[in-house]
mmCIF file with all atom_site columns, C-alpha atoms in Angstrom:
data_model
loop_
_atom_site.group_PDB
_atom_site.id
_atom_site.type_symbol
_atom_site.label_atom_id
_atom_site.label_alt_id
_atom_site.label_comp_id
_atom_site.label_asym_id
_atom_site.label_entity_id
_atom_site.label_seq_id
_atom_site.pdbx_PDB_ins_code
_atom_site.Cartn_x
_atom_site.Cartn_y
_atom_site.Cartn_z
_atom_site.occupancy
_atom_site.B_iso_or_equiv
_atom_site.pdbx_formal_charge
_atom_site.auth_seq_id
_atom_site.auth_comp_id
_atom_site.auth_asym_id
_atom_site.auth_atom_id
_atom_site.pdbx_PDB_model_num
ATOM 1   C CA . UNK Z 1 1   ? 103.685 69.388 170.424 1.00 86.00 ? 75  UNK Z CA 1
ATOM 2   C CA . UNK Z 1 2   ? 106.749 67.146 170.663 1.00 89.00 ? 76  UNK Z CA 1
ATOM 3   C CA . UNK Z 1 3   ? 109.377 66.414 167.971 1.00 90.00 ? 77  UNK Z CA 1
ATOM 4   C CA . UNK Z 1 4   ? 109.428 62.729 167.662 1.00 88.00 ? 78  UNK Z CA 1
ATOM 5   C CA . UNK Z 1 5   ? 111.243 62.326 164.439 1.00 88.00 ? 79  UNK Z CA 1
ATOM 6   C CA . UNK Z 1 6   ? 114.345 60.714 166.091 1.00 92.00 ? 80  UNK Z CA 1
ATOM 7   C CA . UNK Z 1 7   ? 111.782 57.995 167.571 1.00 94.00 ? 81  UNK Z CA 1
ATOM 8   C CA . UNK Z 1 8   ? 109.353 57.606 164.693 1.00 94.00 ? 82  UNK Z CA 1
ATOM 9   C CA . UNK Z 1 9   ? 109.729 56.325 161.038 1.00 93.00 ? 83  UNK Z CA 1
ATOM 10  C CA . UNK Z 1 10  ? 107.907 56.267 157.491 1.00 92.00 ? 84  UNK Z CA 1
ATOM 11  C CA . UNK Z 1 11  ? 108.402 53.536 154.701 1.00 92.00 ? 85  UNK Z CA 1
ATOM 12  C CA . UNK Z 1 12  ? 106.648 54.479 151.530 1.00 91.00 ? 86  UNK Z CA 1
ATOM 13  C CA . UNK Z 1 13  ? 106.143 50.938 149.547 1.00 90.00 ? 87  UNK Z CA 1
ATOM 14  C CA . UNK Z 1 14  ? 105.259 51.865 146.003 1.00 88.00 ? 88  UNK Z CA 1
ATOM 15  C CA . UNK Z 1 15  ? 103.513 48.959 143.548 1.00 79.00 ? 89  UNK Z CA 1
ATOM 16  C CA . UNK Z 1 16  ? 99.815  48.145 142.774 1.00 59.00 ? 90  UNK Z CA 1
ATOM 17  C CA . UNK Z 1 17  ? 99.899  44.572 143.286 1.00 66.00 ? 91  UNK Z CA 1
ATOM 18  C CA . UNK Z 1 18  ? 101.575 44.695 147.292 1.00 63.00 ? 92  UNK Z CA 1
ATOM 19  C CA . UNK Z 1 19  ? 99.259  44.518 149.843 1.00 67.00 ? 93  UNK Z CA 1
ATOM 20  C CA . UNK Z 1 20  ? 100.201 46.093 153.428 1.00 65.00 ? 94  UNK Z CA 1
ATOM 21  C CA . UNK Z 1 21  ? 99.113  42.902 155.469 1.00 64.00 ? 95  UNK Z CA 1
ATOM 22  C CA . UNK Z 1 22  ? 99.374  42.909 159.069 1.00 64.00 ? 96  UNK Z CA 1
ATOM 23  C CA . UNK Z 1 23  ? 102.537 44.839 159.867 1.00 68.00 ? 97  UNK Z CA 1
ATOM 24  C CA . UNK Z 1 24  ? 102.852 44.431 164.047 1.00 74.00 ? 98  UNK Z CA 1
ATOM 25  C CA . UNK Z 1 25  ? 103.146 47.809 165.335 1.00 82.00 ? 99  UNK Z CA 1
ATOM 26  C CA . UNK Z 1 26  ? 103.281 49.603 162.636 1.00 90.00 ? 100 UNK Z CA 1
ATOM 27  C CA . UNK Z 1 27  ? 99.936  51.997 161.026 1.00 90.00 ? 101 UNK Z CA 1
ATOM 28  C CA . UNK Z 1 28  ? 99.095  50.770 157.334 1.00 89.00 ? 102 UNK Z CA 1
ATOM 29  C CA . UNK Z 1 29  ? 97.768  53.839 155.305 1.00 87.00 ? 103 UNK Z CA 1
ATOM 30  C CA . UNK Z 1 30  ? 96.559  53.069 151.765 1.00 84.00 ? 104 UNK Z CA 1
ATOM 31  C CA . UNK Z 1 31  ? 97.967  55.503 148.780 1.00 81.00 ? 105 UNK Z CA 1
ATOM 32  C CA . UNK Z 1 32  ? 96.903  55.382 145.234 1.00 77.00 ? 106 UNK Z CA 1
ATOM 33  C CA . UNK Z 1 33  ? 100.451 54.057 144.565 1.00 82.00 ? 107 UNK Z CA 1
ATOM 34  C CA . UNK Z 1 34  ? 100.820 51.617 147.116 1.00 85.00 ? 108 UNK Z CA 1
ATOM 35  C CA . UNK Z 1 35  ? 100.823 51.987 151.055 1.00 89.00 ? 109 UNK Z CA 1
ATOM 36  C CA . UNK Z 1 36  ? 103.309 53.821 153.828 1.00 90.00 ? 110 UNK Z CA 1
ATOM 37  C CA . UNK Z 1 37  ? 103.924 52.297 157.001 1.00 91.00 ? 111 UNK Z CA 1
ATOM 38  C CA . UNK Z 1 38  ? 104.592 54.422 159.948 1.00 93.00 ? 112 UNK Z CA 1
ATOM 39  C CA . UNK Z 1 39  ? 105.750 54.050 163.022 1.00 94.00 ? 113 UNK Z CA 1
ATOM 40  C CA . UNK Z 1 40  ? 108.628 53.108 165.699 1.00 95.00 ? 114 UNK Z CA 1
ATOM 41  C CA . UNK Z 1 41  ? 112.023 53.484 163.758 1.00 95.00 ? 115 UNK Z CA 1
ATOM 42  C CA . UNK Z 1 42  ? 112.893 49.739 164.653 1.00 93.00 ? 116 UNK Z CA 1
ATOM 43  C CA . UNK Z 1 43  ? 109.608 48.332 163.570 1.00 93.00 ? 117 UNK Z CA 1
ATOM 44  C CA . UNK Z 1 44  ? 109.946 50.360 160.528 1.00 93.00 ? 118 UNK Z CA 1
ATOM 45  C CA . UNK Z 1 45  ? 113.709 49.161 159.426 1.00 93.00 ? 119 UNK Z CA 1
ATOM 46  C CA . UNK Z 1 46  ? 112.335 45.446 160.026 1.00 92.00 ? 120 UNK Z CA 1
ATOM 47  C CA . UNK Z 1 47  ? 109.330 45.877 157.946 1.00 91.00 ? 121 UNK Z CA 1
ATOM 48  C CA . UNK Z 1 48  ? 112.160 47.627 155.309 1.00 92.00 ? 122 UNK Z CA 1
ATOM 49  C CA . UNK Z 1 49  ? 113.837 44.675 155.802 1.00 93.00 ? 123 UNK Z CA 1
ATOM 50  C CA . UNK Z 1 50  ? 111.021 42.163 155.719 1.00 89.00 ? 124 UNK Z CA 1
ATOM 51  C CA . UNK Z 1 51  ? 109.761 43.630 152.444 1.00 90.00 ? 125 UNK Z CA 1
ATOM 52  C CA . UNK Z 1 52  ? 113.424 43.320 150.786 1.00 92.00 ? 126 UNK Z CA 1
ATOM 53  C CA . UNK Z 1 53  ? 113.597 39.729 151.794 1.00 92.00 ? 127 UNK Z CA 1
ATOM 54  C CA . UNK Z 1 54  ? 110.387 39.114 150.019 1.00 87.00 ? 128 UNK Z CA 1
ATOM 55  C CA . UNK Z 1 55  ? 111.911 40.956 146.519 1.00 89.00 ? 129 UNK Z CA 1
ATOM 56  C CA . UNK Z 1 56  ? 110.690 44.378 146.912 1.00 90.00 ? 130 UNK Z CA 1
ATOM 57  C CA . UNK Z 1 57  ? 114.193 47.080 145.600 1.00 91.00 ? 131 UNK Z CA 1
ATOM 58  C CA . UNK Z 1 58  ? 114.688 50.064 148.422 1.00 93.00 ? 132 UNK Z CA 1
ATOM 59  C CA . UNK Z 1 59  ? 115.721 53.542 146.806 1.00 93.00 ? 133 UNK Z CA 1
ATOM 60  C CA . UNK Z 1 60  ? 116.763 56.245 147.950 1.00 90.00 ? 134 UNK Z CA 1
ATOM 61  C CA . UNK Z 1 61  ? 115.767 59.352 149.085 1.00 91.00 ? 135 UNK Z CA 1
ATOM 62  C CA . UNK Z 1 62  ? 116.483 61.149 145.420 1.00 95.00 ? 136 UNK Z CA 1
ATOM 63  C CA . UNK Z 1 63  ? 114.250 58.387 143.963 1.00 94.00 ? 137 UNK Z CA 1
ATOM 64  C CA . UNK Z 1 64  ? 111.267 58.866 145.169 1.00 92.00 ? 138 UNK Z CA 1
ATOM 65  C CA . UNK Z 1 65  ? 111.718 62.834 145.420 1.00 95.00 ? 139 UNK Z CA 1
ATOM 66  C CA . UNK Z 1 66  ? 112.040 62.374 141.555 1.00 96.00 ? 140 UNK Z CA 1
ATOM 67  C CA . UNK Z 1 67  ? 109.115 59.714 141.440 1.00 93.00 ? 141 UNK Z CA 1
ATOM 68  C CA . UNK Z 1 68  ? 106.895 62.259 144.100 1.00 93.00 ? 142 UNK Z CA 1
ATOM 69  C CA . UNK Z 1 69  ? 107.462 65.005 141.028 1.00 96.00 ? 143 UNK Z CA 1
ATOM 70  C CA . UNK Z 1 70  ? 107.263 63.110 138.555 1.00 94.00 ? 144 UNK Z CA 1
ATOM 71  C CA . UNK Z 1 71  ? 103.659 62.000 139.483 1.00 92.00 ? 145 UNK Z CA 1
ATOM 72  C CA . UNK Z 1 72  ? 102.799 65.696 140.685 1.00 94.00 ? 146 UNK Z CA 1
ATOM 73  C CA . UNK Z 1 73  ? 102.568 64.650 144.518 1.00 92.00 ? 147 UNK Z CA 1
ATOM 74  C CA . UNK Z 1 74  ? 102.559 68.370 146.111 1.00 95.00 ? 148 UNK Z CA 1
ATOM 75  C CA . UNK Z 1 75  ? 105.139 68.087 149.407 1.00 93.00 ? 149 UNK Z CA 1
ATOM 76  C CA . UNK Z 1 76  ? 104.860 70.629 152.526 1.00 92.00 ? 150 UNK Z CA 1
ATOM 77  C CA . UNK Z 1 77  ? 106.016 73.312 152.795 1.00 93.00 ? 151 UNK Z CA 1
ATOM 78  C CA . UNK Z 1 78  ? 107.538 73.317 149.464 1.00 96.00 ? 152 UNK Z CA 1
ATOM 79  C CA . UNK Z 1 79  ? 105.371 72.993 147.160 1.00 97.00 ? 153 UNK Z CA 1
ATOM 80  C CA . UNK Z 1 80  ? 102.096 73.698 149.535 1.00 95.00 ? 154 UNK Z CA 1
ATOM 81  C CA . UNK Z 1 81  ? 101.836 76.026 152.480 1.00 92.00 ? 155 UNK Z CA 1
ATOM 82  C CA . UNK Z 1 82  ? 98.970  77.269 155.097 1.00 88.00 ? 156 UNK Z CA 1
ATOM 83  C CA . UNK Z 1 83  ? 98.426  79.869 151.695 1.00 89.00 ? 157 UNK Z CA 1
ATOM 84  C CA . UNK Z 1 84  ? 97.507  77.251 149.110 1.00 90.00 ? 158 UNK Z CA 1
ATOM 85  C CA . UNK Z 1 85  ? 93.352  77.052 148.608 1.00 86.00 ? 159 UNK Z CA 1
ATOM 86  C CA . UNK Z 1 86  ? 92.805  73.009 148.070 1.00 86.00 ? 160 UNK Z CA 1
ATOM 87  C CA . UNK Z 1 87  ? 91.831  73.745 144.156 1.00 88.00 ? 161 UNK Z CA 1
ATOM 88  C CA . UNK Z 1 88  ? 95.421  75.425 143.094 1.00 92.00 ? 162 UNK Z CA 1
ATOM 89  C CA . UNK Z 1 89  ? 96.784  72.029 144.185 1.00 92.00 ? 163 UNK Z CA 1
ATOM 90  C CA . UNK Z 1 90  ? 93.983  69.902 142.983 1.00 90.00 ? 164 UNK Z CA 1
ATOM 91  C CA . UNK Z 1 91  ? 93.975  68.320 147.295 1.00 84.00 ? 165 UNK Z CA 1
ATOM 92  C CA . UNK Z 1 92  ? 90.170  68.682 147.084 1.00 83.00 ? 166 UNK Z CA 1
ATOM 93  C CA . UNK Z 1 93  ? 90.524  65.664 144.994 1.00 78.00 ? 167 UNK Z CA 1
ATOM 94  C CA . UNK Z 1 94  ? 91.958  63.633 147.693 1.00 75.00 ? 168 UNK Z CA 1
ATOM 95  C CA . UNK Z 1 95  ? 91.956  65.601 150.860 1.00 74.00 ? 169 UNK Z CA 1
ATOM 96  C CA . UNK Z 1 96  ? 88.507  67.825 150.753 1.00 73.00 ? 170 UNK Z CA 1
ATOM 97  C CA . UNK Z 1 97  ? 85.286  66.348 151.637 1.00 72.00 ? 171 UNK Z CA 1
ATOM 98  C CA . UNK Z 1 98  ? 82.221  68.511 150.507 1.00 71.00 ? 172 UNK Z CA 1
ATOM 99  C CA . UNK Z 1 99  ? 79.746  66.485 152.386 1.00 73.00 ? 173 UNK Z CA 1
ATOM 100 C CA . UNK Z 1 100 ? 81.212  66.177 156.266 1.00 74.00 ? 174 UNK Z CA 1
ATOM 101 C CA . UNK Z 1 101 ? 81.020  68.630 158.669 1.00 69.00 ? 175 UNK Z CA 1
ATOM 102 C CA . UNK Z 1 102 ? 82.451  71.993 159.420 1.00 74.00 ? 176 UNK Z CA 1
ATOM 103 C CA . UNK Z 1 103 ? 86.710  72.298 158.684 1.00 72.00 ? 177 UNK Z CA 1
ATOM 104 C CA . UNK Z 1 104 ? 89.060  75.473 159.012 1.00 70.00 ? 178 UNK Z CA 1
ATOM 105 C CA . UNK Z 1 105 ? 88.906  77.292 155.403 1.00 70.00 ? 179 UNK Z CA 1
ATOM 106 C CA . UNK Z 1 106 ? 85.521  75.905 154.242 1.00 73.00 ? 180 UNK Z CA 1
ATOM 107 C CA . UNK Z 1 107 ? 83.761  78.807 153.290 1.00 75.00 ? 181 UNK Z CA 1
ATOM 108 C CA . UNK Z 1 108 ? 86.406  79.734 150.721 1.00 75.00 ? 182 UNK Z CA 1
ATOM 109 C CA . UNK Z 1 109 ? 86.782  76.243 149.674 1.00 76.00 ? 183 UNK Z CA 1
ATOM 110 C CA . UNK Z 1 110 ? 83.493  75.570 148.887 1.00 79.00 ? 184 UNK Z CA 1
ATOM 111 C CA . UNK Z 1 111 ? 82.571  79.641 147.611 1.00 77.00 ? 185 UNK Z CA 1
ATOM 112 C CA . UNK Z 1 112 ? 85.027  77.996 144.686 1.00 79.00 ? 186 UNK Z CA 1
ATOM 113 C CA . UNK Z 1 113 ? 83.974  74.654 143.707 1.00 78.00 ? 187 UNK Z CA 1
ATOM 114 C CA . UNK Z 1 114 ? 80.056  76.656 143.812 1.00 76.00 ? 188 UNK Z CA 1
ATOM 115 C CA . UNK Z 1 115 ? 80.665  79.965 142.031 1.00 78.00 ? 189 UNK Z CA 1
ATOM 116 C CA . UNK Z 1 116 ? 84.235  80.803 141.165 1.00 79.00 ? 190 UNK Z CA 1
ATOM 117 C CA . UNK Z 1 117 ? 88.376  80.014 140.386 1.00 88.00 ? 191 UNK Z CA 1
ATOM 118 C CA . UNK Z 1 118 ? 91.352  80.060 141.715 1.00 90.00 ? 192 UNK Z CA 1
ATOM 119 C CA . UNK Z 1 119 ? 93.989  82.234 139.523 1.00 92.00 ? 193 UNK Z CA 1
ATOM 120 C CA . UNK Z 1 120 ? 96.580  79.658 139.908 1.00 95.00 ? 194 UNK Z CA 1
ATOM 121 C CA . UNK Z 1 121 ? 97.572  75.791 139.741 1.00 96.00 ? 195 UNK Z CA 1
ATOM 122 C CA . UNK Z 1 122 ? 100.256 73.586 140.327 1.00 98.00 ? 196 UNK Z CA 1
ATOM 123 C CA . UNK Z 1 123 ? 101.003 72.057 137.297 1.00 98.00 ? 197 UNK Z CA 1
ATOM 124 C CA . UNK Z 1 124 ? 104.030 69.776 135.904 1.00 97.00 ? 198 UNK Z CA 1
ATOM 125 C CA . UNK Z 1 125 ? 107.160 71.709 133.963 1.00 97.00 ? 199 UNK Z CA 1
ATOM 126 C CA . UNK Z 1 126 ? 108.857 69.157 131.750 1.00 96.00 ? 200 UNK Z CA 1
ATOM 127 C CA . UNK Z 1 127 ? 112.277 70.727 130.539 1.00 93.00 ? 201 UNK Z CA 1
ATOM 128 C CA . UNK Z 1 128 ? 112.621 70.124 126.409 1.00 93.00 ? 202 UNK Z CA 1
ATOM 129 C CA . UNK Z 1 129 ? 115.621 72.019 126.867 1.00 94.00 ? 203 UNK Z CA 1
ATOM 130 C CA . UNK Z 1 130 ? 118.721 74.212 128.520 1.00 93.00 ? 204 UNK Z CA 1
ATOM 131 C CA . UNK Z 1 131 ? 119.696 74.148 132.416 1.00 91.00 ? 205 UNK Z CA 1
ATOM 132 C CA . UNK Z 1 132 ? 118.146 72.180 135.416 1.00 92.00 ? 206 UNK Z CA 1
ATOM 133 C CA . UNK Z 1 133 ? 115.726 74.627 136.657 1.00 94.00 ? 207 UNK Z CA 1
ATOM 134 C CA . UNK Z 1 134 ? 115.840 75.477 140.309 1.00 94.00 ? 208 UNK Z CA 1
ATOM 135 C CA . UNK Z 1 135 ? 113.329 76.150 142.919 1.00 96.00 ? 209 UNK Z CA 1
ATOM 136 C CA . UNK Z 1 136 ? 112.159 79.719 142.963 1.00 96.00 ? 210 UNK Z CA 1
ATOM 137 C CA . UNK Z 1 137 ? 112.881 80.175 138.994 1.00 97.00 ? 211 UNK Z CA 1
ATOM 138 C CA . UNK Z 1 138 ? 110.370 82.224 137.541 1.00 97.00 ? 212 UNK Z CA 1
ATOM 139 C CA . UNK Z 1 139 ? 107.940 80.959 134.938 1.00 98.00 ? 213 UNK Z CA 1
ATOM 140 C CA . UNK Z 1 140 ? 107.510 82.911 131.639 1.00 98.00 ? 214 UNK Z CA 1
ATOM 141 C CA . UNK Z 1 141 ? 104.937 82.879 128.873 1.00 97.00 ? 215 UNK Z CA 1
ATOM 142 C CA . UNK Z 1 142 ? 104.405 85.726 126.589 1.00 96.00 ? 216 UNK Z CA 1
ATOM 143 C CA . UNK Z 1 143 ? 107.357 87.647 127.852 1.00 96.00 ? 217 UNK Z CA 1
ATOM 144 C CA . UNK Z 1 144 ? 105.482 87.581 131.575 1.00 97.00 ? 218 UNK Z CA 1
ATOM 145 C CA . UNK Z 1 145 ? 106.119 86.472 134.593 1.00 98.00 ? 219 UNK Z CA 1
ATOM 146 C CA . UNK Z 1 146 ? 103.395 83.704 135.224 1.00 98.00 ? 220 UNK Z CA 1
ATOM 147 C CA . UNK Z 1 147 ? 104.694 82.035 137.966 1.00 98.00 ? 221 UNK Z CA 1
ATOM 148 C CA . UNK Z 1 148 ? 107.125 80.076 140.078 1.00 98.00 ? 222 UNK Z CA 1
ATOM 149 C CA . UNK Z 1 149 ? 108.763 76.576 140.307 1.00 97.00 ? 223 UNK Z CA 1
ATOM 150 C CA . UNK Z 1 150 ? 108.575 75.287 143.710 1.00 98.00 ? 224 UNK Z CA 1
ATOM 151 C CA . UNK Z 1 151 ? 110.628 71.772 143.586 1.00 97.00 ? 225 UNK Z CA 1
ATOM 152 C CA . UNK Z 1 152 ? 112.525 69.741 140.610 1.00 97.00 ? 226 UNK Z CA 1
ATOM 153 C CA . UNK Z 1 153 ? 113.675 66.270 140.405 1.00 97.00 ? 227 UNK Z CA 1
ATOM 154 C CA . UNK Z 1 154 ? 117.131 65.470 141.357 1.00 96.00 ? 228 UNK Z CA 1
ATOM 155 C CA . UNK Z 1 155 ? 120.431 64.453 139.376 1.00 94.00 ? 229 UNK Z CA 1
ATOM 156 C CA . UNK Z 1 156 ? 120.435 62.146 137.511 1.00 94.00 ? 230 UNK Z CA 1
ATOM 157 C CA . UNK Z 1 157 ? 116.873 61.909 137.012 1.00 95.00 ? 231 UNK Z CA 1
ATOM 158 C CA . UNK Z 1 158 ? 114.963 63.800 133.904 1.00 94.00 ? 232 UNK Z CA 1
ATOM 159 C CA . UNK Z 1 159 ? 114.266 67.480 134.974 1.00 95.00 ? 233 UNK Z CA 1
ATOM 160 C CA . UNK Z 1 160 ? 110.571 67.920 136.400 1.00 96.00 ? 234 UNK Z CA 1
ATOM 161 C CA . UNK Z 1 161 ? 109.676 70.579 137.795 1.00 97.00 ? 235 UNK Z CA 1
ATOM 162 C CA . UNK Z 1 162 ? 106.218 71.494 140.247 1.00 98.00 ? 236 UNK Z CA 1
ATOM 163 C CA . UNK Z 1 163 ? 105.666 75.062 139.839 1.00 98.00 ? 237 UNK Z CA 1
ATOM 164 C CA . UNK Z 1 164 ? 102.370 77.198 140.092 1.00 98.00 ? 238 UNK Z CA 1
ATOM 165 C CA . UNK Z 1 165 ? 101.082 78.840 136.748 1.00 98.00 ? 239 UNK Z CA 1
ATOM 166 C CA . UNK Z 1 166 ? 98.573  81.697 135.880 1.00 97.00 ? 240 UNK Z CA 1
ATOM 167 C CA . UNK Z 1 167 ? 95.493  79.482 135.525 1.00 95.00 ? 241 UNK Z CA 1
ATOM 168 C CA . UNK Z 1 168 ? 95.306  81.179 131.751 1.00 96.00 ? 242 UNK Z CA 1
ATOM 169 C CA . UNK Z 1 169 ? 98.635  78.994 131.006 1.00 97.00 ? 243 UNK Z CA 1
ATOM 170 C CA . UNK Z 1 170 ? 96.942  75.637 129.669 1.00 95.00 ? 244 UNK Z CA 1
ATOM 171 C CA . UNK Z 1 171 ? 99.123  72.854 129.478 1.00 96.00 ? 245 UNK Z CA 1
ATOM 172 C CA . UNK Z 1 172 ? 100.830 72.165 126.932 1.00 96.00 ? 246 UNK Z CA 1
ATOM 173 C CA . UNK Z 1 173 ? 101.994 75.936 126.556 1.00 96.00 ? 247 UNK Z CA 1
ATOM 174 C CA . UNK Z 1 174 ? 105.589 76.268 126.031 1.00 97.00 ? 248 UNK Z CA 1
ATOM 175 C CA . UNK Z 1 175 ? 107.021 78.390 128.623 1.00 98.00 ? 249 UNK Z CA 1
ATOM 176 C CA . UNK Z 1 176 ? 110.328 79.711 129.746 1.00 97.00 ? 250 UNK Z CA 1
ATOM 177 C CA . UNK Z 1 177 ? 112.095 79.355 133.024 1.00 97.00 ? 251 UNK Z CA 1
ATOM 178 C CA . UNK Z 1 178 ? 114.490 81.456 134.237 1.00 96.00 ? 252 UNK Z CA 1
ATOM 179 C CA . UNK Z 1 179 ? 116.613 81.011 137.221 1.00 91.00 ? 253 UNK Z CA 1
ATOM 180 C CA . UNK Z 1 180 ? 120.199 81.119 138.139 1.00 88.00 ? 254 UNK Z CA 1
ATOM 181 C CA . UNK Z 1 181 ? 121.346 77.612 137.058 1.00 84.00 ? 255 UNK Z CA 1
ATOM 182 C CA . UNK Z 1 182 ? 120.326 79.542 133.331 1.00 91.00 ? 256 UNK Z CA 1
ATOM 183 C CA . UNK Z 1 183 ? 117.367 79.391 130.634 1.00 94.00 ? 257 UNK Z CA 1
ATOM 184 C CA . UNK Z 1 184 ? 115.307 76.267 130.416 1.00 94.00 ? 258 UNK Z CA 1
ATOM 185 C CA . UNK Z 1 185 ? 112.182 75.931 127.809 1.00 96.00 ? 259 UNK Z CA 1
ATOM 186 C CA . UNK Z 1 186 ? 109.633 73.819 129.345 1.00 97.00 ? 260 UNK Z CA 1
ATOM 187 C CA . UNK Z 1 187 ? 106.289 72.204 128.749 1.00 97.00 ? 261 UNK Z CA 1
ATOM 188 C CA . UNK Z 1 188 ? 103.443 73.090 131.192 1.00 98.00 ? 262 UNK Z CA 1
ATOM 189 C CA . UNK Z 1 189 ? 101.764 69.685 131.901 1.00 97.00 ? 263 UNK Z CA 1
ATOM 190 C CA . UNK Z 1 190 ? 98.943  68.558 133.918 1.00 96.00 ? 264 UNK Z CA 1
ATOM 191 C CA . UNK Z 1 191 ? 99.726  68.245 137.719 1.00 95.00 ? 265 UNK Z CA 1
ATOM 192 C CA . UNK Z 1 192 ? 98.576  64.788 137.435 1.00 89.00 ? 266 UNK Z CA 1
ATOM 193 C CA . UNK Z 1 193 ? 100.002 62.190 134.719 1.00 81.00 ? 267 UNK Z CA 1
ATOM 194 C CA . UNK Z 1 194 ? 96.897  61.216 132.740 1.00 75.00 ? 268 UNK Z CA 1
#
């Protein structure tokens, strides 16, 4: 395996009504928000370019960490890891296919869609008030430890949190998170806006 970040580039273009269209060098793949192209950095910053020209805004990095939340996009390794079955993270959705062959982990995958649960999701925390929670705060309901946030949306932006919950905490229970940035009381929300 070789590192070829320095080399290689991603452009995430966000909006319904773009189409990718031929992009030279670069690979088109199709998201539900839009496309990202990826590819040699050069190519990339020209199609960055190219799209800017034609009206499209470029954000930031903070943006779209606070859109990717916002819309309950799990990110590796932060808010998914090697430890996460598909269902806590609702990826059999998108990334599980129940009729193709053989893949690493199937068994367990498909023991729970047939027969059982997971005990956890990732769901959406949606502060209604006190401190910014921070990663690795600890989720409260009841006066228990349910679970733990695993990223939040940036300054300025409204704080959202991703976090995995006891899968008897239905959204919208009101929960507590504590961490060190303080209290915050937040709304457990589906991982996905609806």
């Amino acid at each position: 395996v070789v590192d070829r970040s320095d080399e290689w580039g991603m452009l995430t273009v966000l909006g319904a009504e773009l189409t990718p269209g031929p992009r030279g060098a670069l690979h088109v793949v199709r998201t539900a928000q839009g496309f990202d192209l990826i590819g040699p950095r050069a190519d990339v910053a020209a199609a960055s370019d190219e799209l800017v020209g034609e009206g499209s805004t470029l954000v930031g990095a903070a943006a779209y960490e606070a859109f990717r939340i916002e819309q309950g996009s799990p990110l590796q390794p932060f808010d998914i890891d090697d430890s996460t079955i598909p269902q806590e993270a609702e990826l059999e959705l998108d990334a599980v296919s129940f009729t193709k062959g053989c893949f690493l982990g199937q068994e367990l995958v498909c023991r729970i869609d047939s027969r059982g649960h997971v005990n956890r999701f990732l769901r959406r925390l949606v502060a209604i008030e006190g401190e910014r929670p921070a990663p690795g705060a600890e989720i409260v309901a009841d006066g228990k430890v349910v679970g733990v946030v695993t990223s939040v949306t940036p300054e300025p932006f409204a704080a959202v949190a991703l976090g995995y919950v006891r899968r008897e905490v239905e959204p919208p229970t009101s929960v507590e998170v504590r961490s060190p940035n303080g209290l915050t009381t937040a709304r457990v929300e589906p991982l996905r806006p609806v």
